Amino acid sequence: MSEPQLPRWEPLAADRWDDAVLDAVSPLLSEERRNPRGAGNVVGTLVRHPGLTRAYLTFNAHLLVASTLTPRVREVALLRAVHVRPCDYLWDHHLPIARRAGLTDAEIESIRTGDPEDAVDRLVVRAVDELEGSNTLSTDTWADLGEHFDERQVLDLIFTVGCYQMLGAAVNALGIQPETD
């Protein structure tokens, strides 16, 4: 079902980065990264629609910076989400972030295979798989999440999964290519 990935649109050229684009990337990117190189290919492509990009990056910044989840749990959920609804770009992009969050290469591989040793990682993988498979959570998984996470954390988990599956679909549909440097 997968087609060869070619960029359908190139990232927005530097000479088109106007005030609206700079404002659009401001919720997530520091001032020094508000340029095509610093933004990377995903954000550099999304800024073709500044209003949408600003709204999305405001939401995404919450998930990456202000989430009630630990960075480790966030990355377990995110990696599993972009594995079961495949997006190689996001998987590869988040590997170093997952390592900085404390995940080992063996733990990352266990997220890919769906069988982590850690009980909380296993629960998060199960939740992601249920959300992907049935677009909901079973009663048992819901109860188990409530044993490990508070209400805000459960909401952040659900929205992290959905956000990254949506972003993965956009990355795949747009044919966004990995950065070359």
mmCIF file of N, CA, C and O in Angstrom, residues 14-111:
data_model
loop_
_atom_site.group_PDB
_atom_site.id
_atom_site.type_symbol
_atom_site.label_atom_id
_atom_site.label_comp_id
_atom_site.label_asym_id
_atom_site.label_seq_id
_atom_site.Cartn_x
_atom_site.Cartn_y
_atom_site.Cartn_z
ATOM 1 N N ALA A 14 13.590 29.967 1.989
ATOM 2 C CA ALA A 14 13.967 30.992 2.974
ATOM 3 C C ALA A 14 13.438 32.373 2.611
ATOM 4 O O ALA A 14 13.029 33.136 3.491
ATOM 5 N N ASP A 15 13.401 32.703 1.329
ATOM 6 C CA ASP A 15 12.945 34.037 0.936
ATOM 7 C C ASP A 15 11.439 34.225 1.103
ATOM 8 O O ASP A 15 10.927 35.327 0.945
ATOM 9 N N ARG A 16 10.735 33.144 1.458
ATOM 10 C CA ARG A 16 9.293 33.232 1.704
ATOM 11 C C ARG A 16 8.950 33.185 3.192
ATOM 12 O O ARG A 16 7.785 33.172 3.560
ATOM 13 N N TRP A 17 9.966 33.170 4.045
ATOM 14 C CA TRP A 17 9.749 33.170 5.495
ATOM 15 C C TRP A 17 9.483 34.605 5.945
ATOM 16 O O TRP A 17 10.386 35.341 6.321
ATOM 17 N N ASP A 18 8.204 34.962 5.931
ATOM 18 C CA ASP A 18 7.793 36.309 6.319
ATOM 19 C C ASP A 18 7.367 36.323 7.788
ATOM 20 O O ASP A 18 7.515 35.336 8.513
ATOM 21 N N ASP A 19 6.821 37.455 8.222
ATOM 22 C CA ASP A 19 6.406 37.590 9.628
ATOM 23 C C ASP A 19 5.335 36.577 10.019
ATOM 24 O O ASP A 19 5.332 36.081 11.149
ATOM 25 N N ALA A 20 4.420 36.250 9.106
ATOM 26 C CA ALA A 20 3.371 35.271 9.412
ATOM 27 C C ALA A 20 3.973 33.892 9.664
ATOM 28 O O ALA A 20 3.543 33.177 10.579
ATOM 29 N N VAL A 21 4.974 33.527 8.885
ATOM 30 C CA VAL A 21 5.644 32.231 9.075
ATOM 31 C C VAL A 21 6.414 32.234 10.388
ATOM 32 O O VAL A 21 6.352 31.269 11.160
ATOM 33 N N LEU A 22 7.136 33.302 10.657
ATOM 34 C CA LEU A 22 7.896 33.387 11.912
ATOM 35 C C LEU A 22 6.972 33.299 13.120
ATOM 36 O O LEU A 22 7.289 32.628 14.112
ATOM 37 N N ASP A 23 5.820 33.944 13.033
ATOM 38 C CA ASP A 23 4.842 33.854 14.109
ATOM 39 C C ASP A 23 4.293 32.429 14.230
ATOM 40 O O ASP A 23 4.093 31.927 15.334
ATOM 41 N N ALA A 24 4.074 31.776 13.106
ATOM 42 C CA ALA A 24 3.501 30.425 13.106
ATOM 43 C C ALA A 24 4.394 29.418 13.826
ATOM 44 O O ALA A 24 3.899 28.515 14.497
ATOM 45 N N VAL A 25 5.701 29.559 13.704
ATOM 46 C CA VAL A 25 6.614 28.592 14.318
ATOM 47 C C VAL A 25 6.985 28.949 15.757
ATOM 48 O O VAL A 25 7.582 28.143 16.466
ATOM 49 N N SER A 26 6.598 30.148 16.199
ATOM 50 C CA SER A 26 7.010 30.623 17.521
ATOM 51 C C SER A 26 6.527 29.788 18.704
ATOM 52 O O SER A 26 7.210 29.764 19.731
ATOM 53 N N PRO A 27 5.383 29.082 18.638
ATOM 54 C CA PRO A 27 4.995 28.305 19.819
ATOM 55 C C PRO A 27 5.952 27.163 20.162
ATOM 56 O O PRO A 27 6.006 26.727 21.304
ATOM 57 N N LEU A 28 6.717 26.683 19.179
ATOM 58 C CA LEU A 28 7.576 25.527 19.431
ATOM 59 C C LEU A 28 9.060 25.832 19.259
ATOM 60 O O LEU A 28 9.888 25.276 19.966
ATOM 61 N N LEU A 29 9.395 26.706 18.330
ATOM 62 C CA LEU A 29 10.804 26.906 17.993
ATOM 63 C C LEU A 29 11.374 28.149 18.670
ATOM 64 O O LEU A 29 10.762 29.216 18.643
ATOM 65 N N SER A 30 12.572 27.990 19.216
ATOM 66 C CA SER A 30 13.273 29.135 19.791
ATOM 67 C C SER A 30 13.626 30.105 18.660
ATOM 68 O O SER A 30 13.629 29.736 17.480
ATOM 69 N N GLU A 31 13.930 31.325 19.025
ATOM 70 C CA GLU A 31 14.203 32.357 18.016
ATOM 71 C C GLU A 31 15.312 31.942 17.056
ATOM 72 O O GLU A 31 15.216 32.163 15.846
ATOM 73 N N GLU A 32 16.361 31.303 17.571
ATOM 74 C CA GLU A 32 17.475 30.901 16.705
ATOM 75 C C GLU A 32 17.111 29.759 15.740
ATOM 76 O O GLU A 32 17.789 29.548 14.752
ATOM 77 N N ARG A 33 16.016 29.040 16.021
ATOM 78 C CA ARG A 33 15.586 27.950 15.118
ATOM 79 C C ARG A 33 14.464 28.379 14.167
ATOM 80 O O ARG A 33 13.981 27.570 13.398
ATOM 81 N N ARG A 34 14.071 29.628 14.207
ATOM 82 C CA ARG A 34 12.985 30.114 13.348
ATOM 83 C C ARG A 34 13.513 30.475 11.962
ATOM 84 O O ARG A 34 13.539 31.629 11.535
ATOM 85 N N ASN A 35 13.961 29.442 11.259
ATOM 86 C CA ASN A 35 14.478 29.573 9.898
ATOM 87 C C ASN A 35 14.350 28.190 9.247
ATOM 88 O O ASN A 35 14.143 27.192 9.941
ATOM 89 N N PRO A 36 14.463 28.104 7.937
ATOM 90 C CA PRO A 36 14.255 26.804 7.281
ATOM 91 C C PRO A 36 15.166 25.694 7.805
ATOM 92 O O PRO A 36 14.720 24.574 8.014
ATOM 93 N N ARG A 37 16.422 25.996 8.016
ATOM 94 C CA ARG A 37 17.352 24.964 8.499
ATOM 95 C C ARG A 37 17.003 24.538 9.924
ATOM 96 O O ARG A 37 16.921 23.354 10.227
ATOM 97 N N GLY A 38 16.777 25.491 10.806
ATOM 98 C CA GLY A 38 16.461 25.203 12.203
ATOM 99 C C GLY A 38 15.115 24.520 12.378
ATOM 100 O O GLY A 38 14.926 23.720 13.290
ATOM 101 N N ALA A 39 14.177 24.846 11.510
ATOM 102 C CA ALA A 39 12.835 24.278 11.611
ATOM 103 C C ALA A 39 12.786 22.832 11.138
ATOM 104 O O ALA A 39 11.968 22.051 11.616
ATOM 105 N N GLY A 40 13.637 22.472 10.218
ATOM 106 C CA GLY A 40 13.611 21.125 9.664
ATOM 107 C C GLY A 40 12.540 20.989 8.587
ATOM 108 O O GLY A 40 11.746 21.898 8.334
ATOM 109 N N ASN A 41 12.540 19.838 7.950
ATOM 110 C CA ASN A 41 11.671 19.628 6.793
ATOM 111 C C ASN A 41 10.189 19.548 7.135
ATOM 112 O O ASN A 41 9.355 19.973 6.333
ATOM 113 N N VAL A 42 9.834 19.004 8.296
ATOM 114 C CA VAL A 42 8.408 18.904 8.636
ATOM 115 C C VAL A 42 7.826 20.290 8.836
ATOM 116 O O VAL A 42 6.882 20.700 8.148
ATOM 117 N N VAL A 43 8.376 21.039 9.781
ATOM 118 C CA VAL A 43 7.849 22.373 10.058
ATOM 119 C C VAL A 43 8.038 23.277 8.842
ATOM 120 O O VAL A 43 7.146 24.054 8.491
ATOM 121 N N GLY A 44 9.161 23.126 8.155
ATOM 122 C CA GLY A 44 9.412 23.932 6.963
ATOM 123 C C GLY A 44 8.399 23.692 5.860
ATOM 124 O O GLY A 44 8.149 24.578 5.038
ATOM 125 N N THR A 45 7.808 22.530 5.822
ATOM 126 C CA THR A 45 6.757 22.241 4.845
ATOM 127 C C THR A 45 5.402 22.697 5.367
ATOM 128 O O THR A 45 4.609 23.290 4.628
ATOM 129 N N LEU A 46 5.126 22.440 6.639
ATOM 130 C CA LEU A 46 3.830 22.818 7.209
ATOM 131 C C LEU A 46 3.588 24.316 7.168
ATOM 132 O O LEU A 46 2.433 24.747 7.064
ATOM 133 N N VAL A 47 4.649 25.139 7.217
ATOM 134 C CA VAL A 47 4.458 26.587 7.258
ATOM 135 C C VAL A 47 3.885 27.155 5.965
ATOM 136 O O VAL A 47 3.583 28.346 5.900
ATOM 137 N N ARG A 48 3.658 26.323 4.982
ATOM 138 C CA ARG A 48 2.942 26.774 3.787
ATOM 139 C C ARG A 48 1.525 27.224 4.168
ATOM 140 O O ARG A 48 0.874 27.913 3.410
ATOM 141 N N HIS A 49 1.062 26.790 5.345
ATOM 142 C CA HIS A 49 -0.239 27.208 5.889
ATOM 143 C C HIS A 49 0.036 27.734 7.303
ATOM 144 O O HIS A 49 -0.097 27.008 8.295
ATOM 145 N N PRO A 50 0.445 29.005 7.415
ATOM 146 C CA PRO A 50 0.878 29.533 8.716
ATOM 147 C C PRO A 50 -0.162 29.412 9.834
ATOM 148 O O PRO A 50 0.194 29.088 10.972
ATOM 149 N N GLY A 51 -1.421 29.672 9.544
ATOM 150 C CA GLY A 51 -2.439 29.610 10.596
ATOM 151 C C GLY A 51 -2.582 28.206 11.158
ATOM 152 O O GLY A 51 -2.649 28.012 12.379
ATOM 153 N N LEU A 52 -2.635 27.231 10.291
ATOM 154 C CA LEU A 52 -2.723 25.838 10.723
ATOM 155 C C LEU A 52 -1.463 25.442 11.484
ATOM 156 O O LEU A 52 -1.532 24.793 12.531
ATOM 157 N N THR A 53 -0.318 25.846 10.973
ATOM 158 C CA THR A 53 0.948 25.500 11.622
ATOM 159 C C THR A 53 1.008 26.073 13.032
ATOM 160 O O THR A 53 1.399 25.381 13.974
ATOM 161 N N ARG A 54 0.603 27.321 13.195
ATOM 162 C CA ARG A 54 0.638 27.930 14.536
ATOM 163 C C ARG A 54 -0.273 27.175 15.497
ATOM 164 O O ARG A 54 0.100 26.873 16.628
ATOM 165 N N ALA A 55 -1.471 26.845 15.044
ATOM 166 C CA ALA A 55 -2.408 26.105 15.899
ATOM 167 C C ALA A 55 -1.843 24.733 16.254
ATOM 168 O O ALA A 55 -1.866 24.308 17.414
ATOM 169 N N TYR A 56 -1.319 24.032 15.255
ATOM 170 C CA TYR A 56 -0.768 22.702 15.498
ATOM 171 C C TYR A 56 0.443 22.777 16.434
ATOM 172 O O TYR A 56 0.559 21.978 17.366
ATOM 173 N N LEU A 57 1.353 23.710 16.181
ATOM 174 C CA LEU A 57 2.564 23.780 17.002
ATOM 175 C C LEU A 57 2.271 24.204 18.431
ATOM 176 O O LEU A 57 2.989 23.814 19.354
ATOM 177 N N THR A 58 1.222 24.972 18.644
ATOM 178 C CA THR A 58 0.812 25.310 20.007
ATOM 179 C C THR A 58 0.416 24.032 20.746
ATOM 180 O O THR A 58 0.833 23.794 21.890
ATOM 181 N N PHE A 59 -0.382 23.206 20.086
ATOM 182 C CA PHE A 59 -0.803 21.926 20.652
ATOM 183 C C PHE A 59 0.395 20.999 20.834
ATOM 184 O O PHE A 59 0.605 20.420 21.906
ATOM 185 N N ASN A 60 1.222 20.881 19.798
ATOM 186 C CA ASN A 60 2.372 19.993 19.841
ATOM 187 C C ASN A 60 3.368 20.426 20.918
ATOM 188 O O ASN A 60 3.961 19.576 21.594
ATOM 189 N N ALA A 61 3.532 21.738 21.104
ATOM 190 C CA ALA A 61 4.448 22.230 22.141
ATOM 191 C C ALA A 61 3.975 21.778 23.520
ATOM 192 O O ALA A 61 4.785 21.440 24.385
ATOM 193 N N HIS A 62 2.660 21.762 23.732
ATOM 194 C CA HIS A 62 2.157 21.261 25.016
ATOM 195 C C HIS A 62 2.601 19.815 25.196
ATOM 196 O O HIS A 62 3.116 19.443 26.251
ATOM 197 N N LEU A 63 2.411 19.000 24.182
ATOM 198 C CA LEU A 63 2.734 17.571 24.293
ATOM 199 C C LEU A 63 4.226 17.330 24.491
ATOM 200 O O LEU A 63 4.613 16.409 25.198
ATOM 201 N N LEU A 64 5.055 18.162 23.890
ATOM 202 C CA LEU A 64 6.502 17.965 23.991
ATOM 203 C C LEU A 64 7.137 18.650 25.194
ATOM 204 O O LEU A 64 8.140 18.183 25.709
ATOM 205 N N VAL A 65 6.551 19.758 25.628
ATOM 206 C CA VAL A 65 7.209 20.573 26.653
ATOM 207 C C VAL A 65 6.419 20.639 27.959
ATOM 208 O O VAL A 65 6.994 20.612 29.039
ATOM 209 N N ALA A 66 5.100 20.722 27.877
ATOM 210 C CA ALA A 66 4.282 20.948 29.067
ATOM 211 C C ALA A 66 3.439 19.741 29.463
ATOM 212 O O ALA A 66 2.656 19.824 30.396
ATOM 213 N N SER A 67 3.614 18.633 28.804
ATOM 214 C CA SER A 67 2.838 17.437 29.109
ATOM 215 C C SER A 67 3.054 17.004 30.552
ATOM 216 O O SER A 67 4.142 17.178 31.119
ATOM 217 N N THR A 68 2.033 16.396 31.119
ATOM 218 C CA THR A 68 2.159 15.837 32.464
ATOM 219 C C THR A 68 2.829 14.466 32.445
ATOM 220 O O THR A 68 3.158 13.925 33.498
ATOM 221 N N LEU A 69 3.022 13.921 31.247
ATOM 222 C CA LEU A 69 3.737 12.643 31.129
ATOM 223 C C LEU A 69 5.233 12.873 31.302
ATOM 224 O O LEU A 69 5.753 13.933 30.945
ATOM 225 N N THR A 70 5.918 11.876 31.789
ATOM 226 C CA THR A 70 7.375 11.962 31.810
ATOM 227 C C THR A 70 7.865 11.890 30.366
ATOM 228 O O THR A 70 7.184 11.328 29.493
ATOM 229 N N PRO A 71 9.044 12.431 30.093
ATOM 230 C CA PRO A 71 9.573 12.305 28.732
ATOM 231 C C PRO A 71 9.664 10.841 28.279
ATOM 232 O O PRO A 71 9.405 10.529 27.114
ATOM 233 N N ARG A 72 9.991 9.951 29.190
ATOM 234 C CA ARG A 72 10.093 8.535 28.828
ATOM 235 C C ARG A 72 8.741 7.990 28.368
ATOM 236 O O ARG A 72 8.642 7.371 27.314
ATOM 237 N N VAL A 73 7.692 8.200 29.160
ATOM 238 C CA VAL A 73 6.366 7.689 28.795
ATOM 239 C C VAL A 73 5.905 8.323 27.487
ATOM 240 O O VAL A 73 5.359 7.651 26.620
ATOM 241 N N ARG A 74 6.147 9.628 27.342
ATOM 242 C CA ARG A 74 5.780 10.302 26.094
ATOM 243 C C ARG A 74 6.444 9.637 24.896
ATOM 244 O O ARG A 74 5.811 9.358 23.880
ATOM 245 N N GLU A 75 7.730 9.348 25.018
ATOM 246 C CA GLU A 75 8.456 8.757 23.894
ATOM 247 C C GLU A 75 8.050 7.305 23.641
ATOM 248 O O GLU A 75 8.004 6.874 22.498
ATOM 249 N N VAL A 76 7.723 6.558 24.691
ATOM 250 C CA VAL A 76 7.206 5.200 24.484
ATOM 251 C C VAL A 76 5.917 5.274 23.672
ATOM 252 O O VAL A 76 5.744 4.570 22.674
ATOM 253 N N ALA A 77 5.004 6.154 24.084
ATOM 254 C CA ALA A 77 3.729 6.290 23.382
ATOM 255 C C ALA A 77 3.934 6.765 21.949
ATOM 256 O O ALA A 77 3.356 6.220 21.004
ATOM 257 N N LEU A 78 4.750 7.771 21.791
ATOM 258 C CA LEU A 78 4.990 8.357 20.480
ATOM 259 C C LEU A 78 5.634 7.341 19.539
ATOM 260 O O LEU A 78 5.189 7.171 18.385
ATOM 261 N N LEU A 79 6.680 6.656 19.993
ATOM 262 C CA LEU A 79 7.348 5.675 19.135
ATOM 263 C C LEU A 79 6.397 4.551 18.734
ATOM 264 O O LEU A 79 6.366 4.144 17.570
ATOM 265 N N ARG A 80 5.619 4.066 19.689
ATOM 266 C CA ARG A 80 4.688 2.994 19.339
ATOM 267 C C ARG A 80 3.635 3.509 18.357
ATOM 268 O O ARG A 80 3.264 2.806 17.410
ATOM 269 N N ALA A 81 3.165 4.736 18.563
ATOM 270 C CA ALA A 81 2.148 5.312 17.679
ATOM 271 C C ALA A 81 2.647 5.427 16.247
ATOM 272 O O ALA A 81 1.916 5.103 15.308
ATOM 273 N N VAL A 82 3.897 5.862 16.059
ATOM 274 C CA VAL A 82 4.406 6.008 14.689
ATOM 275 C C VAL A 82 4.961 4.706 14.136
ATOM 276 O O VAL A 82 5.329 4.639 12.965
ATOM 277 N N HIS A 83 4.987 3.679 14.981
ATOM 278 C CA HIS A 83 5.323 2.347 14.474
ATOM 279 C C HIS A 83 4.070 1.629 13.970
ATOM 280 O O HIS A 83 4.070 1.079 12.878
ATOM 281 N N VAL A 84 3.008 1.639 14.777
ATOM 282 C CA VAL A 84 1.804 0.888 14.370
ATOM 283 C C VAL A 84 1.052 1.586 13.247
ATOM 284 O O VAL A 84 0.339 0.939 12.484
ATOM 285 N N ARG A 85 1.155 2.888 13.152
ATOM 286 C CA ARG A 85 0.671 3.626 11.985
ATOM 287 C C ARG A 85 1.928 4.223 11.379
ATOM 288 O O ARG A 85 2.307 5.340 11.685
ATOM 289 N N PRO A 86 2.584 3.463 10.528
ATOM 290 C CA PRO A 86 3.996 3.704 10.204
ATOM 291 C C PRO A 86 4.324 5.094 9.658
ATOM 292 O O PRO A 86 3.701 5.581 8.725
ATOM 293 N N CYS A 87 5.336 5.681 10.276
ATOM 294 C CA CYS A 87 5.954 6.896 9.772
ATOM 295 C C CYS A 87 7.442 6.806 10.101
ATOM 296 O O CYS A 87 7.861 7.127 11.217
ATOM 297 N N ASP A 88 8.215 6.328 9.134
ATOM 298 C CA ASP A 88 9.648 6.140 9.355
ATOM 299 C C ASP A 88 10.354 7.442 9.730
ATOM 300 O O ASP A 88 11.252 7.446 10.571
ATOM 301 N N TYR A 89 9.930 8.546 9.103
ATOM 302 C CA TYR A 89 10.557 9.831 9.401
ATOM 303 C C TYR A 89 10.445 10.132 10.898
ATOM 304 O O TYR A 89 11.436 10.472 11.549
ATOM 305 N N LEU A 90 9.232 10.054 11.454
ATOM 306 C CA LEU A 90 9.050 10.385 12.870
ATOM 307 C C LEU A 90 9.721 9.364 13.779
ATOM 308 O O LEU A 90 10.265 9.722 14.836
ATOM 309 N N TRP A 91 9.696 8.087 13.407
ATOM 310 C CA TRP A 91 10.407 7.072 14.192
ATOM 311 C C TRP A 91 11.884 7.450 14.291
ATOM 312 O O TRP A 91 12.441 7.553 15.382
ATOM 313 N N ASP A 92 12.511 7.679 13.137
ATOM 314 C CA ASP A 92 13.938 8.001 13.116
ATOM 315 C C ASP A 92 14.229 9.321 13.827
ATOM 316 O O ASP A 92 15.228 9.438 14.545
ATOM 317 N N HIS A 93 13.364 10.300 13.640
ATOM 318 C CA HIS A 93 13.555 11.614 14.262
ATOM 319 C C HIS A 93 13.499 11.521 15.790
ATOM 320 O O HIS A 93 14.212 12.259 16.483
ATOM 321 N N HIS A 94 12.656 10.645 16.312
ATOM 322 C CA HIS A 94 12.487 10.565 17.766
ATOM 323 C C HIS A 94 13.417 9.570 18.447
ATOM 324 O O HIS A 94 13.451 9.533 19.688
ATOM 325 N N LEU A 95 14.199 8.803 17.706
ATOM 326 C CA LEU A 95 15.137 7.878 18.365
ATOM 327 C C LEU A 95 16.112 8.605 19.295
ATOM 328 O O LEU A 95 16.252 8.204 20.453
ATOM 329 N N PRO A 96 16.774 9.680 18.857
ATOM 330 C CA PRO A 96 17.677 10.352 19.800
ATOM 331 C C PRO A 96 16.935 11.007 20.969
ATOM 332 O O PRO A 96 17.462 11.069 22.085
ATOM 333 N N ILE A 97 15.729 11.464 20.724
ATOM 334 C CA ILE A 97 14.928 12.060 21.795
ATOM 335 C C ILE A 97 14.563 10.983 22.817
ATOM 336 O O ILE A 97 14.632 11.216 24.030
ATOM 337 N N ALA A 98 14.202 9.804 22.334
ATOM 338 C CA ALA A 98 13.875 8.686 23.227
ATOM 339 C C ALA A 98 15.095 8.276 24.044
ATOM 340 O O ALA A 98 14.978 8.001 25.245
ATOM 341 N N ARG A 99 16.251 8.267 23.420
ATOM 342 C CA ARG A 99 17.480 7.925 24.153
ATOM 343 C C ARG A 99 17.775 8.970 25.232
ATOM 344 O O ARG A 99 18.157 8.620 26.353
ATOM 345 N N ARG A 100 17.570 10.245 24.897
ATOM 346 C CA ARG A 100 17.774 11.296 25.909
ATOM 347 C C ARG A 100 16.771 11.163 27.045
ATOM 348 O O ARG A 100 17.049 11.584 28.173
ATOM 349 N N ALA A 101 15.609 10.591 26.758
ATOM 350 C CA ALA A 101 14.587 10.381 27.794
ATOM 351 C C ALA A 101 14.889 9.138 28.631
ATOM 352 O O ALA A 101 14.115 8.808 29.533
ATOM 353 N N GLY A 102 15.978 8.445 28.326
ATOM 354 C CA GLY A 102 16.408 7.316 29.142
ATOM 355 C C GLY A 102 16.131 5.948 28.574
ATOM 356 O O GLY A 102 16.427 4.939 29.228
ATOM 357 N N LEU A 103 15.564 5.856 27.384
ATOM 358 C CA LEU A 103 15.293 4.551 26.798
ATOM 359 C C LEU A 103 16.559 3.979 26.162
ATOM 360 O O LEU A 103 17.291 4.686 25.463
ATOM 361 N N THR A 104 16.807 2.715 26.417
ATOM 362 C CA THR A 104 17.951 2.041 25.820
ATOM 363 C C THR A 104 17.553 1.522 24.436
ATOM 364 O O THR A 104 16.364 1.434 24.095
ATOM 365 N N ASP A 105 18.545 1.130 23.656
ATOM 366 C CA ASP A 105 18.251 0.565 22.337
ATOM 367 C C ASP A 105 17.409 -0.704 22.464
ATOM 368 O O ASP A 105 16.503 -0.935 21.656
ATOM 369 N N ALA A 106 17.675 -1.510 23.482
ATOM 370 C CA ALA A 106 16.883 -2.733 23.692
ATOM 371 C C ALA A 106 15.431 -2.383 24.041
ATOM 372 O O ALA A 106 14.494 -3.034 23.558
ATOM 373 N N GLU A 107 15.235 -1.364 24.868
ATOM 374 C CA GLU A 107 13.870 -0.949 25.206
ATOM 375 C C GLU A 107 13.145 -0.379 23.989
ATOM 376 O O GLU A 107 11.958 -0.635 23.780
ATOM 377 N N ILE A 108 13.864 0.370 23.173
ATOM 378 C CA ILE A 108 13.271 0.908 21.944
ATOM 379 C C ILE A 108 12.853 -0.227 21.020
ATOM 380 O O ILE A 108 11.757 -0.211 20.461
ATOM 381 N N GLU A 109 13.700 -1.220 20.893
ATOM 382 C CA GLU A 109 13.346 -2.376 20.054
ATOM 383 C C GLU A 109 12.134 -3.108 20.629
ATOM 384 O O GLU A 109 11.268 -3.575 19.887
ATOM 385 N N SER A 110 12.024 -3.181 21.958
ATOM 386 C CA SER A 110 10.861 -3.844 22.563
ATOM 387 C C SER A 110 9.574 -3.049 22.321
ATOM 388 O O SER A 110 8.486 -3.635 22.250
ATOM 389 N N ILE A 111 9.677 -1.746 22.182
ATOM 390 C CA ILE A 111 8.510 -0.935 21.827
ATOM 391 C C ILE A 111 8.097 -1.271 20.403
ATOM 392 O O ILE A 111 6.911 -1.436 20.106
#
